[in-house]
Amino acid sequence: MKKQTVEASLVAYVTDKEKDLYRLAYNYVKNQEDAFDVVQESIQKALASVDSLRNPNAMKSWFNKILVRTAIDFLKKERKIKAMDCQTIEFLSKGKKDIYHDIDLHETLEELSYQYKTIIVLRFFEDLKIKEIAEVTGDKVNTFKTRLRRGLMFMRIHLT
């Protein structure tokens, strides 16, 4: 398939699924602006490496893989920059607190390592199929199933 055709398919996919892609990024970074940045950076990475897409039918899993890895890289980078000065802490203490309806679920999900969190978010929040998630994570299906079972077991223990 020609590069221009694949690029056009990528643009169509991103345009069609923009809300889903944003939601997936937001599940990782927990910030609206950062989620937009992650999606934008993912689109740039995808356009730059569109030649590596061998099967245009696998665009969804290919792009989701780029998006998930970009979000994880963003979080790793953010951890390194977390140094706050006194003014920032004072500013943050004056703001309104976030209210979550399922706070236990979100806290437990945040305690998971990236490999388990990715699988659970993609399976239950993004409703991807097992085979698609295995493609996104680059794991075998049986490895995915094992990690899903372990991640859910960890969550059950911490939620009960």
CSV table of C-alpha atoms in Angstrom, one decimal:
chain,number,residue,atom,x,y,z
A,1,MET,CA,0.0,0.0,0.0
A,2,LYS,CA,1.3,3.5,-0.8
A,3,LYS,CA,2.6,5.7,2.0
A,4,GLN,CA,0.0,8.4,1.2
A,5,THR,CA,-2.8,6.0,1.4
A,6,VAL,CA,-1.6,4.7,4.8
A,7,GLU,CA,-1.2,8.3,6.0
A,8,ALA,CA,-4.7,9.1,4.9
A,9,SER,CA,-6.0,6.0,6.7
A,10,LEU,CA,-4.2,7.0,9.8
A,11,VAL,CA,-5.6,10.5,9.7
A,12,ALA,CA,-9.1,9.1,9.2
A,13,TYR,CA,-8.6,6.7,12.1
A,14,VAL,CA,-7.4,9.4,14.5
A,15,THR,CA,-10.2,11.7,13.4
A,16,ASP,CA,-12.8,9.1,13.9
A,17,LYS,CA,-11.5,7.8,17.2
A,18,GLU,CA,-10.3,11.1,18.8
A,19,LYS,CA,-12.5,10.8,21.9
A,20,ASP,CA,-11.5,7.2,22.5
A,21,LEU,CA,-7.8,8.1,22.1
A,22,TYR,CA,-8.1,11.1,24.4
A,23,ARG,CA,-9.9,8.9,27.0
A,24,LEU,CA,-7.1,6.3,26.8
A,25,ALA,CA,-4.4,8.9,27.3
A,26,TYR,CA,-6.4,10.5,30.1
A,27,ASN,CA,-6.6,7.2,31.9
A,28,TYR,CA,-2.8,7.3,32.2
A,29,VAL,CA,-1.9,11.0,32.8
A,30,LYS,CA,-5.0,12.1,34.7
A,31,ASN,CA,-4.8,15.6,33.3
A,32,GLN,CA,-6.7,17.1,30.4
A,33,GLU,CA,-3.9,19.2,28.9
A,34,ASP,CA,-1.3,16.4,29.4
A,35,ALA,CA,-3.7,13.9,27.7
A,36,PHE,CA,-4.0,16.2,24.7
A,37,ASP,CA,-0.2,16.5,24.6
A,38,VAL,CA,0.2,12.7,24.7
A,39,VAL,CA,-2.3,12.2,21.9
A,40,GLN,CA,-0.7,14.9,19.8
A,41,GLU,CA,2.8,13.4,20.4
A,42,SER,CA,1.5,10.0,19.5
A,43,ILE,CA,0.1,11.3,16.2
A,44,GLN,CA,3.4,12.8,15.4
A,45,LYS,CA,5.2,9.6,16.2
A,46,ALA,CA,2.8,7.6,14.1
A,47,LEU,CA,3.1,9.9,11.1
A,48,ALA,CA,6.9,9.7,11.4
A,49,SER,CA,6.9,5.9,11.5
A,50,VAL,CA,4.0,5.2,9.2
A,51,ASP,CA,6.4,3.1,7.0
A,52,SER,CA,6.7,0.6,9.8
A,53,LEU,CA,3.0,-0.3,9.6
A,54,ARG,CA,3.0,-3.6,7.7
A,55,ASN,CA,-0.6,-4.4,7.9
A,56,PRO,CA,-3.0,-1.4,7.5
A,57,ASN,CA,-5.8,-3.5,9.1
A,58,ALA,CA,-3.9,-3.5,12.3
A,59,MET,CA,-3.8,0.3,12.6
A,60,LYS,CA,-5.9,0.3,15.8
A,61,SER,CA,-3.5,-1.8,17.8
A,62,TRP,CA,-0.5,-0.2,16.2
A,63,PHE,CA,-1.6,3.3,17.1
A,64,ASN,CA,-2.8,2.3,20.6
A,65,LYS,CA,0.6,0.8,21.2
A,66,ILE,CA,2.2,4.1,20.3
A,67,LEU,CA,-0.2,6.0,22.5
A,68,VAL,CA,0.2,3.7,25.5
A,69,ARG,CA,4.0,3.8,25.3
A,70,THR,CA,4.0,7.6,24.8
A,71,ALA,CA,1.8,8.0,27.9
A,72,ILE,CA,4.1,5.8,30.0
A,73,ASP,CA,7.1,7.7,28.8
A,74,PHE,CA,5.4,10.9,29.7
A,75,LEU,CA,4.6,9.6,33.2
A,76,LYS,CA,8.2,8.5,33.7
A,77,LYS,CA,9.5,11.9,32.6
A,78,GLU,CA,7.0,13.7,34.9
A,79,ARG,CA,8.2,11.7,37.9
A,80,LYS,CA,11.7,13.1,37.4
A,81,ILE,CA,10.3,16.7,37.3
A,82,LYS,CA,8.2,16.5,40.4
A,83,ALA,CA,10.3,18.9,42.4
A,84,MET,CA,8.0,21.6,43.7
A,85,ASP,CA,8.9,24.9,45.3
A,86,CYS,CA,6.9,26.4,48.2
A,87,GLN,CA,4.9,28.7,46.0
A,88,THR,CA,3.6,25.8,43.9
A,89,ILE,CA,2.6,23.9,47.0
A,90,GLU,CA,0.8,26.9,48.4
A,91,PHE,CA,-1.0,27.4,45.1
A,92,LEU,CA,-2.1,23.8,44.9
A,93,SER,CA,-3.4,23.8,48.5
A,94,LYS,CA,-5.8,26.7,47.6
A,95,GLY,CA,-7.5,24.7,44.8
A,96,LYS,CA,-10.6,22.6,44.9
A,97,LYS,CA,-10.3,18.9,45.6
A,98,ASP,CA,-11.1,16.4,42.9
A,99,ILE,CA,-14.1,14.2,43.6
A,100,TYR,CA,-14.1,10.7,42.3
A,101,HIS,CA,-17.1,8.4,42.5
A,102,ASP,CA,-15.0,5.3,42.5
A,103,ILE,CA,-12.0,6.6,44.4
A,104,ASP,CA,-11.0,3.1,45.7
A,105,LEU,CA,-10.9,1.7,42.2
A,106,HIS,CA,-8.8,4.6,40.9
A,107,GLU,CA,-6.4,4.4,43.9
A,108,THR,CA,-6.0,0.7,43.5
A,109,LEU,CA,-5.5,1.1,39.7
A,110,GLU,CA,-2.8,3.7,40.4
A,111,GLU,CA,-0.9,1.2,42.7
A,112,LEU,CA,-0.6,-1.3,39.9
A,113,SER,CA,2.6,-1.5,37.8
A,114,TYR,CA,2.4,-0.3,34.2
A,115,GLN,CA,2.2,-3.8,32.8
A,116,TYR,CA,-0.9,-4.7,34.8
A,117,LYS,CA,-2.5,-1.2,34.6
A,118,THR,CA,-2.1,-1.1,30.8
A,119,ILE,CA,-3.9,-4.5,30.5
A,120,ILE,CA,-6.7,-3.6,32.8
A,121,VAL,CA,-7.3,-0.2,31.3
A,122,LEU,CA,-7.3,-1.5,27.8
A,123,ARG,CA,-9.5,-4.5,28.6
A,124,PHE,CA,-12.2,-2.9,30.9
A,125,PHE,CA,-12.0,0.9,30.2
A,126,GLU,CA,-11.3,0.7,26.5
A,127,ASP,CA,-13.1,-2.6,25.9
A,128,LEU,CA,-10.4,-4.0,23.6
A,129,LYS,CA,-10.4,-7.7,22.8
A,130,ILE,CA,-7.7,-10.0,24.2
A,131,LYS,CA,-5.9,-10.4,20.8
A,132,GLU,CA,-5.9,-6.6,20.3
A,133,ILE,CA,-4.4,-6.0,23.7
A,134,ALA,CA,-1.7,-8.6,23.2
A,135,GLU,CA,-0.8,-6.8,20.0
A,136,VAL,CA,-0.7,-3.4,21.8
A,137,THR,CA,1.5,-4.7,24.6
A,138,GLY,CA,3.6,-6.9,22.4
A,139,ASP,CA,2.9,-10.0,24.5
A,140,LYS,CA,1.6,-13.4,23.7
A,141,VAL,CA,-2.0,-14.0,24.5
A,142,ASN,CA,-1.2,-16.4,27.3
A,143,THR,CA,1.1,-13.9,28.9
A,144,PHE,CA,-1.7,-11.3,28.6
A,145,LYS,CA,-4.1,-13.7,30.3
A,146,THR,CA,-1.7,-14.4,33.2
A,147,ARG,CA,-1.0,-10.7,33.8
A,148,LEU,CA,-4.7,-9.9,33.6
A,149,ARG,CA,-5.5,-12.5,36.2
A,150,ARG,CA,-2.6,-11.3,38.5
A,151,GLY,CA,-3.7,-7.7,38.1
A,152,LEU,CA,-7.3,-8.4,38.9
A,153,MET,CA,-6.2,-10.6,41.9
A,154,PHE,CA,-4.1,-7.6,43.2
A,155,MET,CA,-7.1,-5.3,42.8
A,156,ARG,CA,-9.5,-7.7,44.5
A,157,ILE,CA,-7.2,-8.0,47.5
A,158,HIS,CA,-6.8,-4.3,47.9
A,159,LEU,CA,-10.5,-3.5,47.3
A,160,THR,CA,-11.8,-6.0,49.9
